[in-house]
Coordinates of C-alpha atoms in Angstrom, one line a residue:
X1 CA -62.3 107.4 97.3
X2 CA -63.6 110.4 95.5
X3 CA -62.1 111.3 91.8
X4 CA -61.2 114.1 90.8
X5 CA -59.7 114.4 87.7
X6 CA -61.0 116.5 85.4
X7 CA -60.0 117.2 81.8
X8 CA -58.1 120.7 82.0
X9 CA -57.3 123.7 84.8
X10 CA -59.6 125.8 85.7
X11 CA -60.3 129.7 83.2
X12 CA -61.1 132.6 85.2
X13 CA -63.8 135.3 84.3
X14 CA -64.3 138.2 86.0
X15 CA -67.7 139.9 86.3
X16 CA -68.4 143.8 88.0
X17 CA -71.4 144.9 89.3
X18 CA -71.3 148.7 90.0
X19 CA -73.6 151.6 90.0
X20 CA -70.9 154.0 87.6
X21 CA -72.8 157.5 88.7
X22 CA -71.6 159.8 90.8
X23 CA -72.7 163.3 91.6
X24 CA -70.9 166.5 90.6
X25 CA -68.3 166.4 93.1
X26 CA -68.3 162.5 94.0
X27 CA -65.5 160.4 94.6
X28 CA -65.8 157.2 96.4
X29 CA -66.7 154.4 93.8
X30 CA -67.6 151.2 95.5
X31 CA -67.8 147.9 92.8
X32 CA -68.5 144.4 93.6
X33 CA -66.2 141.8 91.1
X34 CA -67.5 138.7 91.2
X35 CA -64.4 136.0 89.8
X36 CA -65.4 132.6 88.6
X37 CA -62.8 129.7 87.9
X38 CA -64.4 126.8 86.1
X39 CA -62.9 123.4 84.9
X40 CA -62.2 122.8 81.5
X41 CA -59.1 124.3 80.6
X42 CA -58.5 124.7 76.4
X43 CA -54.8 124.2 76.5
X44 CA -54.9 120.6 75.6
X45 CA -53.8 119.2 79.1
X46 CA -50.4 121.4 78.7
X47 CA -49.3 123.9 81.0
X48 CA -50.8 127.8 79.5
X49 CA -47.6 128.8 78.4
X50 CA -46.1 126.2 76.9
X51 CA -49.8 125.5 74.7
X52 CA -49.7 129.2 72.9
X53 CA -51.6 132.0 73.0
X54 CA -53.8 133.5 75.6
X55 CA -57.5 132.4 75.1
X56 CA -58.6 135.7 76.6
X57 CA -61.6 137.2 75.0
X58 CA -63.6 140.1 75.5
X59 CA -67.3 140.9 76.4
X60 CA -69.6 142.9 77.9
X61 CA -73.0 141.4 80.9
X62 CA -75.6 143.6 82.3
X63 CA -75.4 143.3 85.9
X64 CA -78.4 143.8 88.0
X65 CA -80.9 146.5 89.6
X66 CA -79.5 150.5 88.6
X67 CA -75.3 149.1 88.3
X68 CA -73.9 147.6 85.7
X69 CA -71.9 144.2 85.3
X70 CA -69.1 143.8 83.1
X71 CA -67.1 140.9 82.3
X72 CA -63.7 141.5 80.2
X73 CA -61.7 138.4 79.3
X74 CA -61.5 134.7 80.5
X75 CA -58.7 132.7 80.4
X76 CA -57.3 129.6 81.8
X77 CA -54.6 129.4 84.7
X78 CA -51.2 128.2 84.5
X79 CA -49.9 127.2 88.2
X80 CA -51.9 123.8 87.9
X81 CA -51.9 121.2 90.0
X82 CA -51.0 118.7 87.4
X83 CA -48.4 116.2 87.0
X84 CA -47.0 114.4 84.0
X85 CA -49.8 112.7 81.5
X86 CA -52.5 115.2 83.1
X87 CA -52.1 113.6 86.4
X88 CA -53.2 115.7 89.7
X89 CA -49.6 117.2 90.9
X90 CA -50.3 118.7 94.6
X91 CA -48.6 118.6 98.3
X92 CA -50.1 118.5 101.2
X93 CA -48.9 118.1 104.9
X94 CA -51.8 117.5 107.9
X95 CA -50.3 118.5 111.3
X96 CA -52.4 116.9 114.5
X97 CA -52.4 118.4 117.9
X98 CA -51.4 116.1 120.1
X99 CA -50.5 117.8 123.4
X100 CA -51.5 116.8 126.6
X101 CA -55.2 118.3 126.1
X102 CA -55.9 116.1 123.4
X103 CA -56.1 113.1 126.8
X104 CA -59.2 114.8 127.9
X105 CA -61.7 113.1 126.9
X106 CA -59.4 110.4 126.0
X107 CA -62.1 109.6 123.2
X108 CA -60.8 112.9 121.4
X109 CA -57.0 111.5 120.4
X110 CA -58.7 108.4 119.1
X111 CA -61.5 110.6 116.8
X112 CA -58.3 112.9 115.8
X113 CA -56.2 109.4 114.5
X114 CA -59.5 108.2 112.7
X115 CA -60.0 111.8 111.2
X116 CA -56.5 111.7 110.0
X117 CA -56.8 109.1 108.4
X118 CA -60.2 110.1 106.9
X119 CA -58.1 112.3 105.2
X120 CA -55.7 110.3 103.9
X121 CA -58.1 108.0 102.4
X122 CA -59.0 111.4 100.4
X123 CA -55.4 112.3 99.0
X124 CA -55.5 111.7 95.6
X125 CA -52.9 109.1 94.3
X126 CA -50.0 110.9 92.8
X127 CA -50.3 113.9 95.7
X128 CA -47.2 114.0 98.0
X129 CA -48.2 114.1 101.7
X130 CA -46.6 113.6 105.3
X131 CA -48.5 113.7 109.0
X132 CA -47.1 116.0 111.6
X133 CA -47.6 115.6 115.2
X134 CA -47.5 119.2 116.8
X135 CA -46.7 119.5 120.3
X136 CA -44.4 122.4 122.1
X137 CA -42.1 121.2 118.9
X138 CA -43.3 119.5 115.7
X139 CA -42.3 116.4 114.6
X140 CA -43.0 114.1 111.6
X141 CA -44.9 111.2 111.7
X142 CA -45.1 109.5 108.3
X143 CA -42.8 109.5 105.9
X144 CA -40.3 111.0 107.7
X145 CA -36.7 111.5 106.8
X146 CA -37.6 115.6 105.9
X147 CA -39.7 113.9 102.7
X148 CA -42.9 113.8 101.9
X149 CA -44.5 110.4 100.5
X150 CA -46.6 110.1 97.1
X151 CA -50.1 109.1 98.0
X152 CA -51.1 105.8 96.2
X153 CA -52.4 102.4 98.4
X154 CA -49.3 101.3 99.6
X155 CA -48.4 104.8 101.1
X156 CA -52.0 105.4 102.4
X157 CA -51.6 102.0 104.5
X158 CA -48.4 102.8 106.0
X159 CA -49.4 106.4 106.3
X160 CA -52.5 105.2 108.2
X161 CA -50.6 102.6 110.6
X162 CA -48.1 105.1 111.5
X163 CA -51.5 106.9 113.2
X164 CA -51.0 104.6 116.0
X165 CA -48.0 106.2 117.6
X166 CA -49.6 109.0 118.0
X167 CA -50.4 110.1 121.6
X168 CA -51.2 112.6 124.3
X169 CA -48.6 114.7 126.4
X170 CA -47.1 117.7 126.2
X171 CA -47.5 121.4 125.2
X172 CA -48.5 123.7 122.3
X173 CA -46.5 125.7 120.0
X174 CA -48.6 126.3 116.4
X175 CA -45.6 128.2 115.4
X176 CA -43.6 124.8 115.0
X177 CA -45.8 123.0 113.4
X178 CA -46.1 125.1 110.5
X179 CA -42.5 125.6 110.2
X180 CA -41.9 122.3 110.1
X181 CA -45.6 121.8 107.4
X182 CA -43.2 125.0 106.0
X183 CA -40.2 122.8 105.0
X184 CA -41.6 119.9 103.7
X185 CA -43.6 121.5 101.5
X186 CA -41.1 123.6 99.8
X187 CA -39.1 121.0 98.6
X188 CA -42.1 119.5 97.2
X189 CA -42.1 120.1 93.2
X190 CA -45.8 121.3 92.8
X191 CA -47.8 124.0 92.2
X192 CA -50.1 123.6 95.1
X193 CA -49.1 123.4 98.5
X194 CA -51.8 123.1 101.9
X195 CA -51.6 122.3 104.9
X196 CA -54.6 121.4 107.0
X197 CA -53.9 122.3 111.1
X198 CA -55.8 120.7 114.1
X199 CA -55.7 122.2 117.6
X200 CA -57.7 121.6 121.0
X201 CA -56.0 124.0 122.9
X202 CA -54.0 127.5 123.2
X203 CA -50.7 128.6 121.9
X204 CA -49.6 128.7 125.2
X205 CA -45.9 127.6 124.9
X206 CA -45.3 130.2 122.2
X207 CA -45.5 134.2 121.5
X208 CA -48.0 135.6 120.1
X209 CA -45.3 137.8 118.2
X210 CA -43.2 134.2 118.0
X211 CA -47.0 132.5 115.9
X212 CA -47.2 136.2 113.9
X213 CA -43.5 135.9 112.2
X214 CA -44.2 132.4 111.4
X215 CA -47.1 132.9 109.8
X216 CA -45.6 135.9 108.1
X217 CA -42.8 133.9 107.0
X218 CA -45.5 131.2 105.6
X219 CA -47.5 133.8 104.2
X220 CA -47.6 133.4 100.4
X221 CA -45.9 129.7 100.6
X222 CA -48.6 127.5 101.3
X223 CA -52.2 127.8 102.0
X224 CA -53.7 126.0 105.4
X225 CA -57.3 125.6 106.4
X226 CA -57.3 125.2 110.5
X227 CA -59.8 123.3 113.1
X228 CA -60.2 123.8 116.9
X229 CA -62.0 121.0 118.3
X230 CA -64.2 120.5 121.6
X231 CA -64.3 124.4 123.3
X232 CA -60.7 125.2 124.8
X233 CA -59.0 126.9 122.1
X234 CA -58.9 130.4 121.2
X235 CA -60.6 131.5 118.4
X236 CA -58.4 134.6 117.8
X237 CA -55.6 132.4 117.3
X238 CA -57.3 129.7 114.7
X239 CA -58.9 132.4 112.6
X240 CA -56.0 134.5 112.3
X241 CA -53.8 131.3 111.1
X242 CA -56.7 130.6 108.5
X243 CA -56.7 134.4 107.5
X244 CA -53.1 134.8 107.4
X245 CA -52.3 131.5 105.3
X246 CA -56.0 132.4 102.7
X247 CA -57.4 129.1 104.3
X248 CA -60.6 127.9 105.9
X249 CA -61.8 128.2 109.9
X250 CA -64.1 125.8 111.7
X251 CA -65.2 124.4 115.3
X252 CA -65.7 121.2 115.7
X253 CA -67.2 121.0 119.1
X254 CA -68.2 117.2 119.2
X255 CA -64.9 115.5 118.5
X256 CA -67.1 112.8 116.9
X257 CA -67.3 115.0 114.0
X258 CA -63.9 115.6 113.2
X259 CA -63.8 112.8 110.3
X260 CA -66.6 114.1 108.5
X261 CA -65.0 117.5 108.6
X262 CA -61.8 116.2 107.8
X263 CA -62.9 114.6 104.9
X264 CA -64.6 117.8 103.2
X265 CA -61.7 119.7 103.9
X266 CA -59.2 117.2 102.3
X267 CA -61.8 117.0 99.3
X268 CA -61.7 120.7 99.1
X269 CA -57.6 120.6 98.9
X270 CA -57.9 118.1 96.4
X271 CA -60.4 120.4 94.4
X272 CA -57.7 123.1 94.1
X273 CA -55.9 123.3 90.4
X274 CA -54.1 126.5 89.8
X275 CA -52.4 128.9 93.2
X276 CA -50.9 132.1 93.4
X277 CA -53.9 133.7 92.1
X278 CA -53.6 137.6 93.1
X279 CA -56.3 140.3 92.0
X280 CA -54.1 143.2 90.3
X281 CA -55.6 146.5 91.1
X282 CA -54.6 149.5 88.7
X283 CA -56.0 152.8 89.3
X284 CA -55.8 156.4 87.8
X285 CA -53.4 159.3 88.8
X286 CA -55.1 161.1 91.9
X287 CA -56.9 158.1 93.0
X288 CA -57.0 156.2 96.2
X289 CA -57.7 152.5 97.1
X290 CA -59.7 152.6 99.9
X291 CA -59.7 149.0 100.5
X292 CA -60.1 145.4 98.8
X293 CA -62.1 142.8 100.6
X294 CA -63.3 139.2 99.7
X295 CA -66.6 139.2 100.6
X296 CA -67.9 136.1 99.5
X297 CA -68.0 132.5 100.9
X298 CA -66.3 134.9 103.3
X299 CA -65.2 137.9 104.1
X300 CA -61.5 139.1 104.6
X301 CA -60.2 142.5 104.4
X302 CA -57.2 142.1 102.1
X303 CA -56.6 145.8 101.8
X304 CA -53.1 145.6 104.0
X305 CA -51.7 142.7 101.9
X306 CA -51.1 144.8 98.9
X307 CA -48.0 144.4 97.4
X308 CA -47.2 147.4 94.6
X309 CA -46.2 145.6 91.0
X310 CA -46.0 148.7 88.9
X311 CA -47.0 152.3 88.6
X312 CA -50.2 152.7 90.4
X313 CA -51.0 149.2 90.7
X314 CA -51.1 146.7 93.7
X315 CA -51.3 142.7 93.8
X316 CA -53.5 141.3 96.5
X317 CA -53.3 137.8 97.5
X318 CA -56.0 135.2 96.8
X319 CA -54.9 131.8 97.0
X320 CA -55.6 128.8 95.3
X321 CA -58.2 128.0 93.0
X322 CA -60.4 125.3 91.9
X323 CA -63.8 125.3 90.3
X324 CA -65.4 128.0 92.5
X325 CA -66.7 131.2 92.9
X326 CA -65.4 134.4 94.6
X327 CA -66.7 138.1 94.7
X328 CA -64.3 140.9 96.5
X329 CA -65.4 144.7 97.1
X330 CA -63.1 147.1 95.7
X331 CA -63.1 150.4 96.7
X332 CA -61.4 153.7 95.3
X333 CA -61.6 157.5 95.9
X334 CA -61.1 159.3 92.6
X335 CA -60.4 163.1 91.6
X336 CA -63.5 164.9 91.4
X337 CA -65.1 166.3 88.0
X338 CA -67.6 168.2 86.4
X339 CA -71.0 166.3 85.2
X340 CA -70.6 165.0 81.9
X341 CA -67.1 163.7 82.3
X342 CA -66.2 159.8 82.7
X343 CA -63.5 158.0 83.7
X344 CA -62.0 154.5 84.6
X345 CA -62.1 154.2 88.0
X346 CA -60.2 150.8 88.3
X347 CA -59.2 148.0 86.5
X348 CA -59.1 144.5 88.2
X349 CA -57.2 141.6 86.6
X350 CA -56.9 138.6 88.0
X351 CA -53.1 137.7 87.1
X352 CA -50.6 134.2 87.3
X353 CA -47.2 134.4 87.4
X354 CA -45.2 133.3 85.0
X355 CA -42.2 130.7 84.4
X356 CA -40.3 133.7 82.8
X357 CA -40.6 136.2 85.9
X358 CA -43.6 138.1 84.3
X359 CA -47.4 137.3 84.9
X360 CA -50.5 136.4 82.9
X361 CA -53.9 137.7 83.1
X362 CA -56.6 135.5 83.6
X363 CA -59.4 137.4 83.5
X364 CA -60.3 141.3 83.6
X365 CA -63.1 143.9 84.5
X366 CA -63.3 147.8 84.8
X367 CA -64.6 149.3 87.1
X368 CA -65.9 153.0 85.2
X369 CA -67.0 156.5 87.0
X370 CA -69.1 158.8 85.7
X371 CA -70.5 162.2 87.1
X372 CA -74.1 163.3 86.3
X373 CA -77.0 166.0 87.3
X374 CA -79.1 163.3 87.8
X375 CA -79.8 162.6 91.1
X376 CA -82.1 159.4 91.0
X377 CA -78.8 157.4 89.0
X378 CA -76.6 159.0 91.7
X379 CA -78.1 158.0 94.9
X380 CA -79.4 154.5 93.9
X381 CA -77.0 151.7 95.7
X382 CA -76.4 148.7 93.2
X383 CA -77.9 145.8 95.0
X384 CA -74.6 144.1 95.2
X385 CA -72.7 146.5 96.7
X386 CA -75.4 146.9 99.3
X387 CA -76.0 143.4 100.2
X388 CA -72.2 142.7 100.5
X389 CA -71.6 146.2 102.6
X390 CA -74.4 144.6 104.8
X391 CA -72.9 141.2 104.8
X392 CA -69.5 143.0 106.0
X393 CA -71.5 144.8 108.3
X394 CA -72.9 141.7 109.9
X395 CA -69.8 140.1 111.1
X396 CA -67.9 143.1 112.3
X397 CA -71.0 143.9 114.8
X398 CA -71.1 139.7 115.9
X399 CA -67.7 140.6 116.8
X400 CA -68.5 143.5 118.7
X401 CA -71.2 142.1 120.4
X402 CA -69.5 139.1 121.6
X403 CA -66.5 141.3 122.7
X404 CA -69.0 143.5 124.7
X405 CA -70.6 140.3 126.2
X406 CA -67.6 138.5 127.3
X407 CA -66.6 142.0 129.1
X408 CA -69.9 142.6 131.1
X409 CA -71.4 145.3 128.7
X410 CA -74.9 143.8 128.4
X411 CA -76.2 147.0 126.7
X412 CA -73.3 147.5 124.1
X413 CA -74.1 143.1 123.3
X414 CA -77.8 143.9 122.9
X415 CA -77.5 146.4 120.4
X416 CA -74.4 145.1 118.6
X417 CA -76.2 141.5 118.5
X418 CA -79.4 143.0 117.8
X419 CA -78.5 144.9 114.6
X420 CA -77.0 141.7 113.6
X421 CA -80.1 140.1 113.9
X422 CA -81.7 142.9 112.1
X423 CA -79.1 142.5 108.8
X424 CA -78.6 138.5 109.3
X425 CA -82.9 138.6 108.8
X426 CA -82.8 141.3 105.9
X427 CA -79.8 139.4 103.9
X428 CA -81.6 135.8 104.5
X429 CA -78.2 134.4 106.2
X430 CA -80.4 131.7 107.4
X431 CA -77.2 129.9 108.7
X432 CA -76.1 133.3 110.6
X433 CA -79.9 133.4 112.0
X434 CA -80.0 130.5 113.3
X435 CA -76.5 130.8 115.4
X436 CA -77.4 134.2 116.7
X437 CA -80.7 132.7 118.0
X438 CA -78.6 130.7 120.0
X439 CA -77.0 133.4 122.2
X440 CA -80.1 136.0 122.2
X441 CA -83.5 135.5 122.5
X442 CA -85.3 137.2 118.8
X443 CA -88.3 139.3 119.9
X444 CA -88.7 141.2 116.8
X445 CA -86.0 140.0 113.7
X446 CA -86.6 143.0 111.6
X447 CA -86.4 145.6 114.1
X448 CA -83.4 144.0 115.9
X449 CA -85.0 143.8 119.2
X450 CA -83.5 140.9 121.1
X451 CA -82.7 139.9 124.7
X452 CA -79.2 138.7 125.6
X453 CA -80.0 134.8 127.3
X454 CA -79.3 134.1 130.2
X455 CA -77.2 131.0 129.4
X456 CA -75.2 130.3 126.7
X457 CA -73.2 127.4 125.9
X458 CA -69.4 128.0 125.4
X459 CA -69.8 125.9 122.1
X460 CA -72.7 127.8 120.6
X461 CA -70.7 131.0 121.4
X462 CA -67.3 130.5 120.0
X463 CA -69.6 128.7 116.7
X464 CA -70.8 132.4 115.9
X465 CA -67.5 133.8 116.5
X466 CA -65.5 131.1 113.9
X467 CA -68.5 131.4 111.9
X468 CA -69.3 135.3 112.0
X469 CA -67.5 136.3 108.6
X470 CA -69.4 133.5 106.2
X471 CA -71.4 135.1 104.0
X472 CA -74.4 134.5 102.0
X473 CA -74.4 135.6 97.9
X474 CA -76.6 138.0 96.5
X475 CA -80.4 136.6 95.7
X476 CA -80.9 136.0 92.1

């Protein structure tokens, strides 16, 4: 079993890459902030705010090509996932379709049971944990009782053995299953709560409306990363349950493969030490966000999840944290001025609440305007902000494209697919390459010029569709 210990949470530095100039008249400022959490906190294995001050620093990077990079402040988070003496302190609750699909091949209950327990071979000792059988209702497999067990080798063995009532039959409501994933982990005494959610089929014995409140009611409680395996699930439905809870979305077409891919994705959990991580956005009077978006591993437009915490400035969501690397796009209109004049455009914290109702910033960087006659500065794109705006790009026109081809529009798929080609070959997304070429024919990669083929595979399709918004980073 993999360790993970490590000797202190994660600090938090925050680094933007912007071209500041703007012509006379300009408004829109566009800034790519690339956040970085990193183990090794300096609080002496105490919680932040019971060790003293705040660590944060200040300093000043030069980001590439004609933008600037700027890195204000690092400190270390709070909300860890630690227990007493150091020890890891997290929850976790796995929830396994098992509706009457899951019979068909009857080979694919028998890889989810070995996958589960895969996974619980990867809890950490001292994480809580409980198995969920989803169904048209929910209902707990191990511990049971509305609890949730703490992992060690005892509780892994019965956890485990309890995977062989688990069977086939009946129908699928997502809905339940996270309810249910919902209440045991709020009565779990931990910083970090995830739940990790298999399906092989479609909500069909639920709402759509009925799967939105629940994940809006889950929203901001726990954080789940969700599977479909084999090809008869809706990817719609998986994606949005990934997106609405911050998590991770992924097909596993061979259900052979759902061990391996359990196993990373436990590992991952395991990996997170501090959650509730929001950006904080504060802007100046007259100014407008346009819109926040992660854009790398992957992106997702956060922009309607603001929630306003003070005069002019919004909190967006980001999840939990472990040693990782993020970068989101931020951005804002401004008032317009005169050349010469300068401004802060933004200022982008990354902030923790705190045990006394208040928060504490992790990191910070400003995002700066500044108007000038110059018109080389002015026009020049900083490469970050292009790549990533190209990287955006790239998975709204897969989406497009796909859309067009599943409703009969083979011209509107060839040029939507095509252009994704084009950006996919420009960005070197290798990964993004290589899945488009399997649903088009590439005649020329740089031009865009493809063919739609004639066949494709239902399992090569919906793989670019889950895997449409991964990005790649920016080339060093």
């Amino acid at each position: 079993m993999a360790n993970f210990s490590k000797s202190g949470v994660p600090r938090f530095a925050a680094e933007v890459y912007q071209n500041a100039y703007l012509p006379e008249g300009g408004r829109e400022v566009n800034a790519i902030v690339t956040v970085t959490a990193t183990g090794g906190g300096t609080s002496g294995g105490l919680p932040l705010f019971a060790a003293g001050k705040d660590p944060a620093g200040t300093g000043t990077g030069t980001g590439s090509g004609s933008g600037t990079g700027a890195r204000v402040g690092t400190g270390s988070g709070t909300g860890a996932a630690r227990g007493h003496g150091g020890a890891p302190h997290a929850a976790v609750v796995i929830m396994v379709d098992c509706s009457g699909s899951m019979d068909y091949p009857p080979t694919k209950m028998r890889n989810a049971r070995d996958a589960t327990a895969a996974a619980i071979d990867t809890v950490r000792d001292g994480v809580a944990f409980a198995v969920v059988a989803g169904t048209h209702q929910a209902a707990e497999v191990y511990p049971g009782g509305g609890r949730l067990a703490t992992a060690g080798p005892t509780t892994r063995a019965q956890a485990k053995e309890a995977l062989r009532k688990l069977s086939a039959g009946g129908g699928t409501a997502i809905g339940t299953w996270l309810r249910l994933a919902d209440r045991l982990l709020a009565d779990a005494d931990v910083a970090v709560r995830h739940g990790i959610l298999l399906t092989d089929g479609r909500n069909e014995h639920e709402s759509a409306q009925g799967l939105r409140a629940t994940l809006d009611a889950c929203a901001g409680r726990f954080t789940c990363d969700a599977r479909g395996v084999g090809t008869d699930w809706e990817v719609k439905e998986v994606t949005g349950i990934a997106s609405a809870l911050l998590g991770t979305a992924d097909i596993v077409a061979d259900p052979a493969g759902l061990a391996a891919d359990f196993t990373r994705m436990m590992e991952a959990a395991m990996g997170k030490e501090v959650a509730d991580v929001t950006l904080r956005l504060w802007t100046p009077q007259g100014a407008q966000v346009a819109f926040v978006k992660q854009v790398a591993p992957a992106v997702e437009d956060l922009t309607g999840r603001r929630t306003e915490s003070g005069p002019r400035t919004g909190d967006y969501p980001t999840g939990s944290w472990g040693d990782e690397s993020r970068d989101y796009h931020v951005c804002v209109r401004v008032r317009a001025a005169e050349v010469g004049q300068e401004m802060l455009a933004a200022r982008v914290s990354l902030v923790l609440p705190a045990p006394d109702g208040g928060t504490r910033t992790l990191a910070q960087g400003l995002v700066r305007a500044n108007w000038t006659d110059d018109m080389s500065a002015s026009t020049s794109i900083n490469p970050h902000v292009a790549h990533y705006t190209g990287q955006a790009e790239l998975a709204q026109v897969i989406q497009q494209g796909l859309d067009a081809r599943k409703s009969g529009d083979a011209d509107g798929a060839t040029a939507k697919l095509g252009r994704a080609v084009q950006l996919a070959s420009a960005s070197g997304n290798e990964d993004t390459a290589k899945l488009l070429a399997k649903v088009v024919d590439v005649v020329d990669a740089a031009t865009g010029t493809v063919r739609l083929k004639a066949k494709v595979t239902e399992a090569d399709e919906m793989t670019l569709e889950t895997r449409s918004t991964k990005t790649v980073r920016v080339k060093k």
